[in-house]
Amino acid sequence: MKSKLYTLLAAFFVVLAFAVVLPAKSYAGELVIADFDTGDKPNNIGGDFGGWDKDPNDETQSTQLSFEPDDALGDPAGYSIRLDYDVDSPNPAYNGFWMKLNGEDATAYNTLTFYIKGDNNAGFTKRIKLELKDMSNKPSPYIVTGITDQWKKITIPFEKFRRISDWKSMNEFVIIFDDINSNPKTGTIFVDQIALSNE
Ligand SMILES: [Ca+2]
Ligand SMILES: [Ca+2]
């Protein structure tokens, strides 16, 4: 009788342990790098970010960054970032968005995720180039295609970023608009909820 009670108790604690441990584990499977929900810098891991331009003196091309009260996860108090790009220039043109990853250790994760959409009024490219860099600063490129005017989650396994050699210490996430991949050459793209996850 007594041993039956112990068995029941043991079973109860095993179930309890799973109930407590499993959700905690899946929660720890994601690191949000930037949700932009403060509507300000820095990102969630203390990293700076902004728009960049191949030639800041060339007024015919740029990416302007601003915060947009349109959150990818539907939070009414949240924000995304709005990138107004222009690679329509008589000169070679490329520009975009950069964000520091502050030496973050990514070895507990295997996937980069974020949300993206375009703006119908301004027009938008369906295709952008990304780069991820570790501290060696070698750009590891990836082309994102199929952007629409609705929020879409992009999921990229780490092995697509072939030139990253040290996932222990990440430096930078970059979005590039250029006069080859960007069509139309001026437009607006929204980005939100950049994260590392374990899928
Ligand atoms: Ca957000
Ligand atoms: Ca222009």
PDB file of N, CA and C in Angstrom, residues 6 12 41 57 74 77 150 159 165 180:
ATOM      1  N   TYR A   6       3.942   5.785  -2.874  1.00  0.00           N
ATOM      2  CA  TYR A   6       5.209   6.376  -3.315  1.00  0.00           C
ATOM      3  C   TYR A   6       5.276   6.437  -4.834  1.00  0.00           C
ATOM      4  N   PHE A  12       3.546  11.754  -9.955  1.00  0.00           N
ATOM      5  CA  PHE A  12       3.034  13.114  -9.872  1.00  0.00           C
ATOM      6  C   PHE A  12       4.171  14.131 -10.037  1.00  0.00           C
ATOM      7  N   LYS A  41      16.402  53.721 -30.042  1.00  0.00           N
ATOM      8  CA  LYS A  41      17.600  52.906 -29.913  1.00  0.00           C
ATOM      9  C   LYS A  41      17.913  52.741 -28.430  1.00  0.00           C
ATOM     10  N   ASN A  57      27.476  61.668 -49.442  1.00  0.00           N
ATOM     11  CA  ASN A  57      27.506  62.942 -50.174  1.00  0.00           C
ATOM     12  C   ASN A  57      26.671  62.900 -51.451  1.00  0.00           C
ATOM     13  N   GLY A  74       1.351  42.379 -33.788  1.00  0.00           N
ATOM     14  CA  GLY A  74       0.029  42.928 -33.495  1.00  0.00           C
ATOM     15  C   GLY A  74      -0.081  43.666 -32.179  1.00  0.00           C
ATOM     16  N   ALA A  77       0.808  48.703 -28.839  1.00  0.00           N
ATOM     17  CA  ALA A  77       1.772  49.679 -28.323  1.00  0.00           C
ATOM     18  C   ALA A  77       3.146  49.496 -28.965  1.00  0.00           C
ATOM     19  N   GLN A 150       2.027  42.101 -46.786  1.00  0.00           N
ATOM     20  CA  GLN A 150       1.587  41.577 -45.487  1.00  0.00           C
ATOM     21  C   GLN A 150       2.804  41.101 -44.693  1.00  0.00           C
ATOM     22  N   GLU A 159      23.148  27.580 -41.331  1.00  0.00           N
ATOM     23  CA  GLU A 159      24.088  27.029 -42.327  1.00  0.00           C
ATOM     24  C   GLU A 159      24.029  27.759 -43.673  1.00  0.00           C
ATOM     25  N   SER A 165      32.381  32.097 -39.378  1.00  0.00           N
ATOM     26  CA  SER A 165      33.232  31.037 -38.845  1.00  0.00           C
ATOM     27  C   SER A 165      33.146  30.954 -37.324  1.00  0.00           C
ATOM     28  N   ILE A 180      20.699  46.434 -58.349  1.00  0.00           N
ATOM     29  CA  ILE A 180      20.502  45.157 -59.054  1.00  0.00           C
ATOM     30  C   ILE A 180      19.296  44.412 -58.472  1.00  0.00           C
TER      31      ILE A 180
END
